[in-house]
Coordinates of C-alpha atoms and ligand atoms in Angstrom, one line a residue:
M29 CA 29.0 41.2 -2.4
S30 CA 28.9 44.0 -4.9
D31 CA 26.0 44.2 -7.5
F32 CA 28.4 44.3 -10.4
R33 CA 28.5 41.7 -13.1
M34 CA 31.4 39.2 -13.1
E35 CA 33.6 41.0 -15.6
T36 CA 33.4 44.2 -13.7
K37 CA 34.3 42.4 -10.4
C38 CA 37.4 40.8 -12.1
V39 CA 38.6 44.3 -13.0
Q40 CA 37.5 46.5 -10.2
S41 CA 36.6 44.6 -6.9
G42 CA 38.7 44.6 -3.8
W43 CA 40.6 47.9 -4.2
T44 CA 38.6 51.2 -4.1
P45 CA 41.1 54.0 -3.7
K46 CA 40.1 57.2 -2.0
K47 CA 41.1 60.7 -2.8
G48 CA 44.7 60.9 -3.8
E49 CA 45.4 57.2 -3.3
P50 CA 47.1 55.0 -5.9
R51 CA 44.8 53.9 -8.7
V52 CA 46.5 50.5 -8.8
L53 CA 46.5 48.3 -5.7
P54 CA 49.9 48.9 -4.1
I55 CA 52.2 46.2 -2.6
Y56 CA 52.3 46.9 1.1
Q57 CA 55.8 45.6 1.5
S58 CA 55.8 45.9 5.2
T59 CA 55.9 43.3 8.0
T60 CA 54.5 45.7 10.5
F61 CA 52.1 48.6 11.0
K62 CA 52.4 51.6 13.3
Y63 CA 50.1 52.7 16.2
D64 CA 50.1 55.7 18.4
T65 CA 49.4 54.1 21.7
S66 CA 50.0 50.8 23.5
D67 CA 46.3 50.5 24.1
Q68 CA 45.4 50.8 20.4
M69 CA 47.8 47.9 19.6
G70 CA 46.5 45.8 22.6
R71 CA 42.9 46.0 21.3
L72 CA 44.1 44.5 18.0
F73 CA 45.5 41.5 19.8
D74 CA 42.3 41.0 21.7
L75 CA 40.4 41.1 18.3
E76 CA 38.5 44.0 19.8
D77 CA 39.4 46.3 17.0
S78 CA 40.2 45.4 13.4
G79 CA 43.4 46.7 11.9
Y80 CA 46.8 45.7 10.7
F81 CA 49.7 44.9 13.0
Y82 CA 51.7 42.1 11.5
T83 CA 51.6 40.7 7.9
R84 CA 51.4 37.1 9.1
L85 CA 47.9 37.9 10.3
Q86 CA 46.8 40.4 7.7
N87 CA 48.2 42.7 5.0
P88 CA 46.2 45.3 3.1
T89 CA 47.4 44.0 -0.4
N90 CA 46.4 40.5 0.5
D91 CA 43.1 41.6 2.0
A92 CA 42.2 43.6 -1.2
V93 CA 42.8 40.6 -3.4
A94 CA 41.0 38.2 -1.0
A95 CA 38.0 40.7 -1.1
K96 CA 38.0 40.5 -4.9
I97 CA 37.9 36.7 -5.0
C98 CA 35.2 36.8 -2.3
D99 CA 33.1 39.1 -4.4
M100 CA 33.6 37.0 -7.5
E101 CA 32.5 33.8 -5.6
G102 CA 29.6 35.7 -3.9
G103 CA 30.9 35.0 -0.4
V104 CA 31.0 37.0 2.8
A105 CA 34.7 36.6 3.9
A106 CA 37.9 35.3 2.3
M107 CA 41.6 34.9 3.0
L108 CA 44.7 34.2 0.9
T109 CA 47.1 31.4 1.7
S110 CA 50.6 30.6 0.4
S111 CA 49.4 27.8 -1.8
G112 CA 46.4 25.8 -2.8
Q113 CA 47.7 23.0 -0.5
A114 CA 47.7 25.4 2.4
A115 CA 44.1 26.5 1.6
N116 CA 42.8 22.9 1.6
F117 CA 44.7 22.0 4.7
Y118 CA 43.4 25.1 6.6
A119 CA 39.8 24.6 5.2
I120 CA 39.7 21.2 6.9
M121 CA 41.8 21.8 10.0
N122 CA 39.8 24.9 10.8
I123 CA 36.9 22.7 11.9
C124 CA 38.6 19.2 12.5
E125 CA 40.9 18.0 15.2
A126 CA 42.3 14.6 16.2
G127 CA 39.5 12.1 16.4
D128 CA 37.5 13.7 13.6
H129 CA 36.6 12.5 10.1
I130 CA 35.8 13.8 6.7
V131 CA 34.1 12.4 3.6
C132 CA 35.6 13.2 0.2
S133 CA 35.2 12.5 -3.4
S134 CA 38.0 10.3 -4.6
A135 CA 38.4 12.4 -7.7
L136 CA 41.0 14.7 -6.3
Y137 CA 44.2 16.5 -7.2
G138 CA 47.2 14.3 -6.2
G139 CA 48.5 16.6 -3.6
T140 CA 45.1 16.9 -1.9
Y141 CA 44.7 13.1 -2.0
N142 CA 48.1 12.7 -0.2
L143 CA 47.1 15.4 2.3
F144 CA 43.8 13.7 3.1
A145 CA 44.9 10.1 2.8
H146 CA 48.2 10.3 4.7
T147 CA 49.2 13.6 6.3
I148 CA 46.0 14.6 8.1
R149 CA 45.5 10.9 9.0
K150 CA 48.8 11.1 11.0
M151 CA 47.3 14.1 12.8
G152 CA 44.3 12.0 13.8
V153 CA 41.8 13.1 11.1
D154 CA 40.5 10.2 9.0
A155 CA 39.1 10.5 5.5
T156 CA 36.7 8.2 3.7
F157 CA 36.9 8.4 -0.1
V158 CA 33.8 7.8 -2.2
E159 CA 33.6 7.6 -6.0
P160 CA 32.3 10.7 -7.6
D161 CA 29.4 8.7 -9.1
V162 CA 28.6 7.0 -5.7
S163 CA 24.9 6.3 -5.1
E164 CA 23.1 8.5 -2.5
E165 CA 22.7 5.4 -0.3
E166 CA 26.5 4.6 -0.4
L167 CA 27.4 8.2 0.2
N168 CA 25.2 8.4 3.3
K169 CA 26.9 5.2 4.6
A170 CA 30.3 7.0 4.5
F171 CA 29.3 9.4 7.3
Q172 CA 30.2 8.7 10.9
E173 CA 29.4 10.3 14.3
N174 CA 32.6 12.3 14.1
T175 CA 32.3 13.4 10.4
K176 CA 32.9 17.2 10.2
A177 CA 33.0 18.1 6.5
V178 CA 32.5 16.8 3.0
F179 CA 35.0 17.7 0.3
G180 CA 35.2 17.6 -3.5
E181 CA 36.5 19.4 -6.5
T182 CA 34.2 21.2 -9.0
I183 CA 36.2 19.7 -11.9
S184 CA 38.8 17.3 -10.6
N185 CA 42.4 17.5 -11.5
P186 CA 43.4 15.5 -13.6
S187 CA 40.4 13.1 -13.9
L188 CA 38.0 15.9 -15.0
D189 CA 35.0 14.6 -13.1
V190 CA 32.3 17.2 -12.5
L191 CA 31.1 17.2 -8.9
D192 CA 27.4 16.4 -8.6
F193 CA 26.8 19.3 -6.2
D194 CA 23.1 18.4 -5.6
K195 CA 24.0 14.9 -4.3
F196 CA 27.1 15.9 -2.2
V197 CA 25.6 19.1 -0.8
K198 CA 22.4 17.3 0.3
A199 CA 24.3 14.5 2.0
A200 CA 26.6 17.0 3.8
H201 CA 23.6 19.0 5.0
D202 CA 21.5 16.0 6.0
H203 CA 24.4 15.1 8.3
G204 CA 24.8 18.6 9.7
V205 CA 28.2 19.3 8.2
P206 CA 29.5 21.9 5.6
M207 CA 30.3 21.1 2.0
I208 CA 33.8 22.3 1.0
V209 CA 34.6 22.6 -2.7
D210 CA 37.9 23.2 -4.4
N211 CA 36.8 25.4 -7.4
T212 CA 40.3 25.8 -8.9
F213 CA 39.7 24.4 -12.4
A214 CA 36.3 26.0 -13.0
T215 CA 37.1 29.4 -11.4
P216 CA 34.1 31.6 -10.4
I217 CA 33.8 32.6 -14.1
N218 CA 32.4 29.2 -15.0
C219 CA 30.9 28.0 -11.7
R220 CA 30.0 29.6 -8.4
P221 CA 29.6 26.7 -6.0
F222 CA 27.7 28.8 -3.5
E223 CA 24.8 29.0 -5.9
W224 CA 24.5 25.3 -5.5
G225 CA 24.5 25.3 -1.8
V226 CA 28.2 24.8 -1.1
D227 CA 29.4 26.4 2.1
I228 CA 33.1 27.0 1.7
V229 CA 35.2 27.3 -1.5
T230 CA 38.9 26.9 -1.8
H231 CA 41.3 27.7 -4.7
S232 CA 44.8 27.1 -5.9
T233 CA 45.2 30.6 -7.2
T234 CA 48.4 29.3 -8.8
K235 CA 46.3 28.1 -11.8
Y236 CA 43.9 30.1 -13.9
M237 CA 43.4 33.0 -11.3
D238 CA 47.1 34.0 -11.6
G239 CA 47.0 32.5 -15.1
H240 CA 50.6 33.5 -16.1
A241 CA 52.5 30.9 -14.0
T242 CA 54.2 33.6 -11.9
C243 CA 53.1 32.8 -8.3
V244 CA 52.0 30.0 -6.1
G245 CA 49.0 30.9 -3.9
G246 CA 45.7 29.8 -2.5
A247 CA 42.4 31.2 -1.2
I248 CA 39.5 30.2 1.1
V249 CA 36.1 31.8 0.7
D250 CA 33.2 31.4 3.1
S251 CA 29.6 31.7 1.9
G252 CA 28.5 32.6 5.4
N253 CA 25.6 30.3 5.0
F254 CA 26.5 27.3 7.2
D255 CA 24.7 27.6 10.6
W256 CA 27.5 26.6 12.9
E257 CA 25.4 27.3 16.0
A258 CA 22.7 24.9 14.9
Q259 CA 25.4 22.2 15.1
G260 CA 27.0 23.8 18.2
D261 CA 28.3 20.6 19.8
K262 CA 29.9 19.4 16.6
F263 CA 31.6 22.8 15.9
A264 CA 32.5 23.8 19.5
C265 CA 35.7 25.3 18.0
L266 CA 33.5 28.1 16.6
T267 CA 30.7 28.2 19.1
Q268 CA 32.6 27.8 22.4
P269 CA 35.1 30.3 24.0
D270 CA 38.6 30.5 22.5
E271 CA 41.0 30.7 25.5
T272 CA 43.8 32.0 23.3
Y273 CA 41.8 35.1 22.7
H274 CA 40.4 35.8 26.2
G275 CA 37.4 33.5 25.7
I276 CA 35.8 35.1 22.6
I277 CA 33.2 33.1 20.8
Y278 CA 33.8 33.3 17.0
T279 CA 30.1 32.8 16.0
Q280 CA 28.9 35.4 18.5
K281 CA 31.5 38.0 17.8
F282 CA 32.0 37.7 14.1
G283 CA 28.7 36.2 12.8
K284 CA 29.0 35.2 9.2
A285 CA 32.7 35.9 9.2
A286 CA 33.3 33.4 12.1
Y287 CA 35.0 30.7 10.0
I288 CA 37.5 32.9 8.2
T289 CA 38.3 35.0 11.3
K290 CA 39.1 31.8 13.2
A291 CA 41.2 30.4 10.3
T292 CA 43.2 33.7 10.3
A293 CA 43.3 34.2 14.1
Q294 CA 44.3 30.7 14.9
L295 CA 45.7 28.8 11.9
M296 CA 47.5 31.6 10.2
R297 CA 48.7 32.9 13.5
D298 CA 50.2 29.5 14.4
L299 CA 51.1 27.9 11.1
G300 CA 51.9 31.0 9.1
S301 CA 51.3 30.0 5.5
I302 CA 50.8 33.5 4.2
Q303 CA 50.8 34.6 0.6
S304 CA 53.5 37.2 0.0
P305 CA 52.0 40.6 -0.8
E306 CA 54.1 40.7 -4.0
N307 CA 52.5 37.5 -5.1
A308 CA 49.0 38.8 -4.2
F309 CA 49.8 41.9 -6.4
L310 CA 50.6 39.6 -9.3
L311 CA 47.6 37.5 -8.7
N312 CA 45.4 40.6 -8.8
I313 CA 46.7 41.5 -12.2
G314 CA 45.8 38.0 -13.3
L315 CA 42.3 38.2 -11.9
E316 CA 41.7 41.4 -14.0
T317 CA 41.6 39.3 -17.2
L318 CA 40.3 36.0 -15.9
H319 CA 37.0 36.4 -17.6
L320 CA 38.7 37.0 -21.0
R321 CA 41.2 34.2 -20.6
M322 CA 38.7 31.5 -19.4
A323 CA 36.5 32.0 -22.4
R324 CA 39.6 31.5 -24.7
H325 CA 40.9 28.5 -22.8
C326 CA 37.6 26.8 -23.1
E327 CA 37.2 27.6 -26.8
N328 CA 40.7 26.4 -27.6
A329 CA 40.3 23.2 -25.4
L330 CA 37.1 22.2 -27.3
K331 CA 38.8 22.7 -30.7
V332 CA 41.8 20.6 -29.6
A333 CA 39.6 17.9 -28.0
K334 CA 37.6 17.6 -31.2
F335 CA 40.9 17.4 -33.3
L336 CA 42.2 14.6 -31.0
Q337 CA 38.9 12.8 -31.1
G338 CA 39.2 12.5 -34.9
H339 CA 42.9 11.4 -35.0
E340 CA 43.6 7.8 -35.8
K341 CA 46.4 7.4 -33.2
V342 CA 44.3 8.7 -30.3
A343 CA 42.6 6.0 -28.2
W344 CA 40.4 8.3 -26.1
V345 CA 39.8 11.9 -25.1
H346 CA 38.1 13.3 -22.0
S347 CA 36.7 16.7 -21.6
P348 CA 33.5 17.4 -19.7
A349 CA 32.7 19.9 -22.6
L350 CA 32.6 17.1 -25.2
E351 CA 29.2 15.7 -26.1
G352 CA 29.1 12.1 -25.1
D353 CA 31.7 12.4 -22.3
K354 CA 30.6 10.7 -19.1
N355 CA 30.6 14.1 -17.4
Y356 CA 28.8 16.0 -20.2
E357 CA 25.4 16.1 -18.5
L358 CA 26.8 17.3 -15.2
A359 CA 28.9 19.9 -17.0
Q360 CA 25.8 21.1 -18.9
K361 CA 23.9 21.4 -15.6
Y362 CA 26.6 23.1 -13.4
L363 CA 28.9 24.7 -15.9
P364 CA 26.8 25.6 -19.0
N365 CA 29.1 28.4 -20.1
G366 CA 32.3 26.4 -20.2
T367 CA 34.4 24.1 -18.1
C368 CA 38.1 24.6 -18.2
G369 CA 41.1 24.5 -20.6
V370 CA 42.3 21.2 -19.3
I371 CA 41.6 18.0 -21.3
T372 CA 43.1 14.5 -21.0
F373 CA 43.7 11.9 -23.6
G374 CA 45.5 8.6 -24.2
L375 CA 47.2 7.1 -27.3
K376 CA 46.6 3.8 -28.9
G377 CA 50.3 3.0 -28.3
G378 CA 49.7 3.3 -24.5
R379 CA 52.1 4.7 -22.0
D380 CA 55.3 4.5 -24.2
A381 CA 53.6 6.3 -27.1
S382 CA 52.3 9.0 -24.8
I383 CA 55.8 9.7 -23.6
K384 CA 57.3 9.7 -27.1
M385 CA 54.6 12.0 -28.4
M386 CA 55.2 14.4 -25.6
D387 CA 59.0 14.5 -26.2
S388 CA 58.3 15.5 -29.9
L389 CA 56.3 18.6 -29.1
K390 CA 57.8 21.9 -30.0
L391 CA 55.4 24.7 -29.0
I392 CA 53.6 22.8 -26.2
A393 CA 56.0 22.4 -23.2
I394 CA 56.3 19.6 -20.7
V395 CA 55.9 21.3 -17.3
T396 CA 54.5 20.5 -13.9
H397 CA 51.7 23.0 -14.2
V398 CA 48.3 23.5 -15.6
A399 CA 46.1 26.4 -16.3
D400 CA 48.3 29.1 -17.5
A401 CA 48.4 31.1 -20.7
R402 CA 50.9 28.7 -22.4
S403 CA 49.8 25.3 -23.6
C404 CA 51.5 22.5 -21.6
V405 CA 51.4 18.8 -21.1
L406 CA 52.2 16.4 -18.3
H407 CA 52.1 12.6 -17.8
P408 CA 50.7 12.3 -14.3
A409 CA 51.8 8.6 -13.8
S410 CA 55.4 9.6 -14.4
H411 CA 55.3 13.1 -12.9
T412 CA 52.8 14.6 -10.4
H413 CA 51.3 11.3 -9.3
R414 CA 54.4 9.2 -9.4
Q415 CA 54.3 8.6 -5.6
M416 CA 51.0 6.8 -6.0
N417 CA 50.7 3.1 -6.6
D418 CA 48.5 1.8 -9.4
Q419 CA 45.5 1.3 -7.1
E420 CA 45.8 4.8 -5.7
L421 CA 46.1 6.1 -9.3
M422 CA 43.0 4.3 -10.4
E423 CA 41.2 5.5 -7.3
A424 CA 42.1 9.1 -8.2
G425 CA 40.8 8.4 -11.7
V426 CA 44.2 8.6 -13.4
Q427 CA 44.9 5.9 -16.1
P428 CA 48.6 5.1 -16.6
D429 CA 48.6 6.3 -20.2
L430 CA 46.7 9.6 -19.4
I431 CA 48.2 12.8 -20.8
R432 CA 47.0 15.9 -19.1
F433 CA 46.9 18.7 -21.6
S434 CA 46.4 22.2 -20.4
V435 CA 45.3 24.1 -23.5
G436 CA 46.5 27.7 -23.5
I437 CA 45.3 30.8 -25.1
E438 CA 47.6 30.8 -28.2
N439 CA 46.1 30.5 -31.6
A440 CA 44.3 27.1 -31.6
E441 CA 45.6 26.2 -35.1
D442 CA 49.2 26.5 -33.9
I443 CA 48.4 24.2 -31.0
I444 CA 46.8 21.7 -33.3
D445 CA 49.7 21.9 -35.8
D446 CA 52.2 21.1 -33.0
L447 CA 50.1 18.1 -31.9
K448 CA 49.8 16.9 -35.6
Q449 CA 53.6 16.8 -36.1
A450 CA 54.2 15.2 -32.7
L451 CA 51.6 12.5 -33.5
E452 CA 53.3 11.8 -36.8
N453 CA 56.5 10.9 -34.9
I454 CA 55.0 7.9 -33.2
Ligands
PLP12 C1 47.2 22.7 -8.0 C2 46.1 22.3 -7.3 C3 46.1 22.3 -5.9 C4 47.3 22.6 -5.1 O1 47.6 24.0 -5.3 P1 49.1 24.6 -5.1 O2 48.9 26.0 -5.3 O3 50.0 23.9 -6.1 O4 49.5 24.3 -3.7 C5 44.9 22.0 -5.2 N1 43.8 21.7 -5.9 C6 43.7 21.7 -7.2 C7 42.5 21.3 -7.9 C8 44.9 22.0 -8.0 O5 44.8 22.0 -9.3

């Protein structure tokens, strides 16, 4: 981790050119890398030397961007993935196998809920979902002998629940398992989960980190703090020999980088969900202004939330940044400088009014996206979450009339004017 402050890390971390090298991080648009002798290459395959040989495993552009995100989160090692979905899948499957179990907050992104409730279950990994406001006692009851991790989102998409880090981290550690947190909505600008004891952080870099809606991507960052060897039996995958690499033991050979090295050497090798170097290049440009954009997203979102709160046709507004919101206290504790640009609201006319209002918007677009520079709206019950039944929707904290509004970095008055005219139409 560098000693620079966050703004400097956003701009400068990851790529430090040497004499005569490009000032800007280049796109290493190459599948392969050259060596002089057969032995040099052989040592790479044995993980005896570090170096590039094939972009599915590592690429210099991707590594520089991963290093920047790692520095911003305050971790020890990081990797990029092709998407946020791949990041969360890898983060879990790196330490779970058939017969294992995870505990997760039910306030989750729809895709992550499907992944945990259905897809990994078919692979033999079970998930128990707990309400974000679960009591400590109930949370402890969710653990089993075979539990390997606890998972939550810093600010959940789209229910906007703020994770009670103290409660979830304590339960995870009391049961000898790591706490994994998806920090997509907060970004390291507004929250650094490692400072609250979280062990592993994931991101959909598709959202604020890219910030311009140009590329899908993900990242996994390890704090290096979880003591895998202290739980050696539970995490034999890290503390016992890997026969596919001549019996190396990840914790012995790679120390604090064991978890990310294993995820790269096994999961990325075998499943291959890499981020393209070109996307990593675009992501890096996005990261350079993340600190500026997050501040404006949060400022605009609060203005828009307050406008909606005062409008006669609006039934309810959620934003953890709004005083009186059920997540306000947690947001003040864990994200005192700002939360995110996403807010949710419902109209007095219910589901139909929500749809009519959205269809009347002119500046604000209906898109399946959040967290980019342009303001956009989505109706999860008819779009992202339409595969869920009503019970699953409620479990994920998504009311049927909920409009998810990703407030962009345009002029706040223009955003509000567009909302005003659309609300007049219903
Ligand atoms: C979008 C999102 C994901 C999935 O990321 P993709 O890049 O779309 O695969 C995961 N978690 C959260 C919180 C998200 O918002």
